[in-house]
XYZ file of C-alpha atoms in Angstrom:
368
model
C -24.485 -89.000 41.175
C -22.513 -88.445 37.884
C -25.480 -86.265 36.769
C -25.303 -84.273 39.902
C -21.742 -83.671 39.775
C -21.922 -82.859 36.167
C -24.714 -80.226 36.751
C -22.726 -78.601 39.726
C -19.617 -78.132 37.323
C -21.790 -76.740 34.500
C -23.398 -74.127 37.056
C -19.944 -73.356 38.374
C -18.667 -73.085 34.786
C -21.399 -70.497 33.773
C -20.919 -68.363 37.052
C -17.259 -68.263 36.219
C -17.886 -67.533 32.726
C -20.077 -64.602 33.678
C -18.034 -63.275 36.199
C -15.271 -63.251 33.592
C -17.472 -61.535 31.144
C -18.209 -59.028 33.831
C -14.647 -58.509 34.876
C -13.988 -57.786 31.149
C -16.483 -55.370 30.948
C -15.310 -53.477 34.119
C -11.629 -53.571 32.623
C -13.037 -52.171 29.351
C -14.731 -49.399 31.116
C -12.132 -48.461 33.519
C -9.636 -48.727 30.481
C -11.810 -46.327 28.179
C -12.280 -44.063 31.405
C -8.614 -43.971 32.487
C -6.926 -43.933 29.184
C -9.349 -41.626 27.396
C -8.778 -38.963 30.327
C -5.282 -39.440 29.819
C -5.336 -38.863 26.082
C -7.177 -35.892 26.576
C -4.854 -34.521 29.291
C -1.829 -35.560 26.970
C -2.769 -33.183 24.193
C -0.679 -29.989 23.991
C -2.156 -26.782 24.865
C -1.213 -23.285 24.384
C -2.466 -19.738 25.841
C -2.228 -16.361 24.785
C -2.854 -13.548 27.585
C -4.086 -10.085 25.976
C -4.417 -6.788 27.868
C -7.268 -5.703 25.741
C -10.269 -7.902 24.265
C -9.310 -10.545 21.829
C -11.731 -8.767 19.144
C -10.245 -5.446 19.172
C -9.380 -4.820 15.483
C -5.662 -4.675 14.910
C -2.993 -6.109 16.711
C -5.027 -7.903 19.556
C -7.324 -9.647 16.753
C -4.611 -10.560 14.585
C -2.276 -12.043 17.082
C -5.406 -14.012 18.585
C -6.319 -15.522 15.407
C -2.892 -16.092 14.228
C -2.605 -18.419 17.572
C -5.667 -19.938 17.188
C -4.850 -20.989 13.494
C -1.463 -22.250 14.392
C -3.022 -24.391 17.313
C -5.611 -25.676 14.915
C -2.693 -26.918 12.669
C -0.805 -28.395 15.068
C -3.999 -30.112 16.907
C -3.385 -28.155 20.047
C -5.991 -26.913 22.545
C -5.839 -23.268 22.692
C -7.095 -20.799 25.672
C -7.291 -16.662 25.101
C -7.594 -14.680 28.111
C -8.317 -11.230 27.148
C -8.608 -7.772 29.248
C -5.884 -8.958 31.716
C -3.957 -6.283 33.710
C -0.417 -6.729 34.732
C -1.671 -6.971 38.528
C -3.806 -9.981 37.584
C -1.191 -11.735 35.612
C -0.045 -14.275 38.160
C -3.570 -15.445 39.045
C -4.516 -15.967 35.181
C -0.948 -17.929 34.875
C -1.889 -20.278 37.975
C -5.464 -20.929 36.283
C -3.928 -21.833 33.086
C -1.107 -23.920 34.696
C -3.628 -25.878 36.387
C -5.555 -26.472 33.462
C -2.439 -28.027 31.989
C -1.275 -25.546 29.702
C 2.460 -25.537 28.929
C 3.023 -22.804 26.453
C 1.754 -19.409 27.552
C 2.339 -16.286 25.065
C 2.212 -12.915 26.719
C 1.048 -10.201 23.913
C 1.422 -7.130 26.181
C 5.250 -5.886 26.833
C 4.152 -4.468 29.904
C 4.053 -8.248 31.389
C 7.800 -8.518 31.200
C 8.009 -7.061 34.771
C 5.971 -9.508 36.277
C 7.461 -12.409 34.349
C 10.474 -13.797 36.165
C 8.716 -14.934 39.621
C 6.273 -16.704 37.188
C 8.969 -18.551 35.298
C 10.596 -19.482 38.302
C 7.331 -20.912 40.044
C 6.450 -22.941 36.846
C 9.574 -24.401 35.788
C 7.734 -26.891 33.263
C 5.910 -24.148 31.493
C 7.375 -22.077 28.651
C 6.479 -18.690 28.673
C 6.815 -16.325 25.443
C 7.363 -12.770 25.997
C 6.554 -10.244 23.286
C 9.912 -8.510 23.070
C 13.365 -9.233 21.988
C 14.860 -8.544 25.432
C 17.309 -11.080 27.153
C 15.513 -13.951 28.523
C 15.269 -13.948 32.289
C 14.962 -17.567 32.693
C 15.983 -20.748 30.779
C 11.911 -21.410 30.127
C 11.595 -18.102 29.010
C 11.627 -17.067 25.067
C 11.365 -13.547 23.904
C 9.541 -13.313 20.432
C 8.907 -10.460 17.954
C 9.163 -9.462 14.085
C 11.907 -7.757 12.507
C 9.383 -4.831 11.228
C 12.411 -2.711 10.787
C 12.899 -4.454 7.386
C 9.512 -3.709 6.012
C 9.583 -0.170 7.667
C 12.499 0.375 5.609
C 10.688 -0.416 2.401
C 7.670 1.606 3.490
C 10.188 4.606 3.830
C 11.471 4.249 0.309
C 7.624 4.352 -0.786
C 7.043 7.406 1.309
C 10.098 9.339 0.540
C 9.020 8.822 -3.282
C 5.291 9.766 -2.790
C 5.795 12.820 -0.714
C 5.767 16.178 -2.305
C 5.978 18.234 0.275
C 9.198 16.641 1.792
C 7.522 16.003 5.271
C 6.381 12.457 6.188
C 4.502 11.689 9.300
C 4.732 8.985 11.795
C 2.418 8.121 14.958
C 3.945 5.969 17.404
C 3.146 5.565 21.513
C 6.305 6.267 23.106
C 10.028 5.982 22.699
C 11.350 2.528 23.161
C 13.822 0.558 21.457
C 11.169 -1.380 19.085
C 9.643 2.205 18.266
C 12.921 3.997 17.849
C 14.397 1.031 15.425
C 11.321 1.150 13.334
C 11.068 5.169 13.261
C 14.772 4.937 12.256
C 14.434 2.384 9.604
C 11.474 4.418 8.123
C 13.566 7.410 8.028
C 16.320 5.526 6.363
C 14.236 4.421 3.678
C 12.803 8.074 3.124
C 16.333 9.624 3.127
C 17.709 6.906 0.553
C 15.402 8.338 -1.946
C 14.788 11.778 -0.570
C 17.692 13.039 1.424
C 16.222 16.575 2.281
C 13.092 14.877 3.725
C 12.111 15.317 7.269
C 10.314 12.767 9.370
C 7.993 13.986 11.899
C 7.064 11.908 14.999
C 4.094 12.283 17.256
C 3.938 10.410 20.477
C 0.595 9.239 21.742
C 2.026 8.096 25.075
C -0.250 4.636 24.650
C -0.494 1.795 22.436
C -4.186 2.202 22.171
C -5.757 5.417 22.723
C -8.251 6.421 19.782
C -8.678 9.786 20.519
C -4.980 10.718 20.784
C -3.997 8.698 17.697
C -6.873 10.646 15.994
C -5.272 14.013 17.109
C -1.741 13.112 15.977
C -3.067 12.431 12.423
C -4.478 15.811 12.398
C -1.422 17.420 13.902
C 0.748 16.013 11.443
C -1.232 17.122 8.543
C -1.351 20.443 9.902
C 2.504 20.339 10.017
C 2.882 19.850 6.382
C 3.007 15.970 6.136
C 1.365 14.734 3.001
C 1.967 10.987 3.587
C 2.315 9.325 6.862
C 2.524 5.666 8.837
C 2.011 4.576 12.362
C 3.192 2.043 14.913
C -0.051 1.506 16.935
C -2.042 -1.350 18.306
C -5.131 -0.841 16.353
C -5.577 0.774 12.842
C -7.350 4.012 14.206
C -4.687 6.137 12.715
C -4.799 4.581 9.141
C -8.743 5.238 9.203
C -8.090 8.774 10.541
C -5.742 9.373 7.583
C -8.239 7.756 5.272
C -11.009 9.925 6.667
C -8.897 13.233 6.343
C -7.789 12.536 2.903
C -4.202 11.920 3.621
C -1.947 9.437 1.957
C -0.675 6.728 4.425
C 0.975 3.226 4.796
C -1.062 1.079 7.082
C 0.117 -1.186 9.838
C -3.005 -3.126 10.781
C -5.235 -3.448 7.252
C -8.804 -4.314 8.232
C -9.847 -5.138 4.721
C -8.860 -7.508 2.169
C -8.465 -4.414 -0.324
C -6.484 -1.348 0.518
C -8.492 1.786 0.637
C -8.179 4.999 -1.635
C -5.537 6.781 0.188
C -3.552 3.539 1.290
C -0.212 3.337 -0.430
C 0.822 0.124 1.082
C 0.236 -2.312 4.194
C 2.255 -4.129 6.326
C 1.079 -7.514 6.724
C 2.207 -10.240 9.439
C 1.516 -13.827 9.073
C 1.204 -14.411 12.886
C -0.153 -18.211 12.068
C 3.417 -18.702 10.792
C 5.009 -17.074 13.650
C 3.343 -19.017 16.395
C 3.434 -22.333 14.472
C 7.407 -22.084 14.246
C 7.777 -21.059 17.862
C 5.766 -24.283 18.869
C 7.502 -26.373 16.460
C 10.895 -25.224 17.568
C 9.898 -25.916 21.284
C 9.044 -29.438 20.569
C 12.316 -29.782 18.681
C 14.202 -28.532 22.120
C 16.553 -26.504 19.730
C 17.181 -22.966 18.708
C 17.846 -19.775 20.593
C 15.793 -18.084 23.492
C 15.360 -14.930 21.026
C 13.065 -15.592 18.166
C 12.901 -12.419 16.061
C 11.671 -13.314 12.446
C 11.446 -11.006 9.429
C 11.100 -10.733 5.728
C 13.679 -13.377 4.978
C 11.579 -16.030 7.312
C 8.251 -15.013 5.103
C 6.224 -13.905 8.042
C 6.015 -10.129 7.125
C 5.625 -8.341 3.900
C 4.627 -4.926 2.607
C 1.573 -5.229 0.081
C 1.496 -2.559 -2.449
C -1.484 -0.699 -3.641
C -2.394 -1.006 -7.362
C -2.489 2.977 -7.864
C 1.304 3.314 -7.100
C 3.513 5.258 -9.974
C 5.600 3.053 -12.010
C 8.701 4.626 -10.244
C 7.265 4.006 -6.758
C 6.491 0.535 -7.629
C 9.780 -0.359 -9.187
C 11.763 1.281 -6.684
C 10.005 -0.187 -3.710
C 10.236 -3.911 -5.379
C 14.013 -3.120 -5.948
C 14.385 -2.414 -2.322
C 12.487 -5.333 -1.459
C 14.718 -7.739 -3.185
C 17.930 -6.043 -1.955
C 16.703 -7.045 1.699
C 16.110 -10.538 0.267
C 19.581 -10.684 -0.948
C 20.775 -9.780 2.613
C 21.235 -5.878 2.488
C 21.365 -5.031 6.234
C 19.131 -1.909 6.617
C 21.268 -0.407 9.377
C 24.452 -0.077 7.695
C 26.707 2.298 6.113
C 27.078 5.884 7.594
C 24.310 6.771 10.078
C 24.168 9.733 12.145
C 21.901 10.480 15.009
C 19.916 13.741 15.628
C 23.067 15.175 17.755
C 25.621 14.323 14.925
C 26.999 11.350 16.452
C 28.023 8.488 14.246
C 26.247 5.476 14.722
C 27.665 3.565 11.860
C 30.394 4.008 9.337
C 30.776 2.776 5.689
C 31.340 -0.688 5.594
C 29.949 -1.570 8.755
C 26.588 -2.782 9.951
C 24.749 -2.555 13.471
C 24.304 -5.968 14.951
C 21.170 -7.418 16.243
C 22.135 -7.061 19.966
C 22.776 -3.363 19.462
C 19.432 -2.983 17.332
C 17.616 -4.615 20.428
C 19.055 -1.999 22.896
C 18.547 1.059 20.379
C 18.173 4.353 22.068
C 18.696 7.035 19.570
C 17.015 8.455 16.506
C 18.754 9.406 13.149
C 19.112 12.616 11.922
C 16.302 14.046 10.119
C 13.582 12.898 12.572
C 11.713 15.652 14.471
C 9.453 15.260 17.558
C 6.393 17.403 17.552
C 4.611 18.265 20.710
C 0.883 18.108 21.166
C -0.677 21.609 20.993
């Protein structure tokens, strides 16, 4: 009787042990499944929306690679949506939000018009608009680079280099960001060559290879012997090289500068995006991020074949900016003779973001 009771208890104990083991296995399996997914879902992610393909040389490729590198550094997932028109923006944003993306960068300024309803619809998502305009929502941040600082440096170099006294500039259309950079460039030119003329040719688009090539050709016909540009690709720089025209590059496509390239504007987009994402994590800072030379995100790389004077004065200008020299300061007159700034004054960032005028000495040439 005792043996029978003992055997029954042993069987019950073994069954209970097996059930406990099975229960532990089930718990481990469910835990791995549940918490494993939770860990993946909790990983931060960012996205970039482009109007062109992400492989397009110049701005699109540079900015896409910059965000990819920043996300790799911060261990973020990254999604890049390219060839997106403003009409399809809402649909793409909806898809990204449902993937769990919390930080969405918009690379095209034309997306601005569609941004306010999206920011309202997704209050937990932070939208980064490529501009320095006022934010339309608390979860929207405007970001850009203070290119006007390095443009002023480039203008000094161009003013020293030109022999004809005519300097060319290719840009898409009149807007605060294009006028601001043209003005800074012209002020740099005039600081060393007061009688110089800066001739601007609009292409009407950020990206139009044929018009950019035509613009370079027209500038050369107009007497320009050095030029620069503000376009989304480096077509204008390539065309200047092909035509034997000295130029200052905006999107250098090689590690070395070509024969006719005097200097190249270089932007560290990885650093721009890293700082933006880190600032957001720290929950501090302004809704307008406008970084420049002093932040280490943009520089002017000089060619090795400059004259000693060109190199020395351009480097001296760079040091002045590092020391705090405001590019838009002192006596500045616009095309119509109006004083925009006086001796002892400097134009503040708010007015720079609204710039709707061009300095004296800038001329617009029409297409032929």
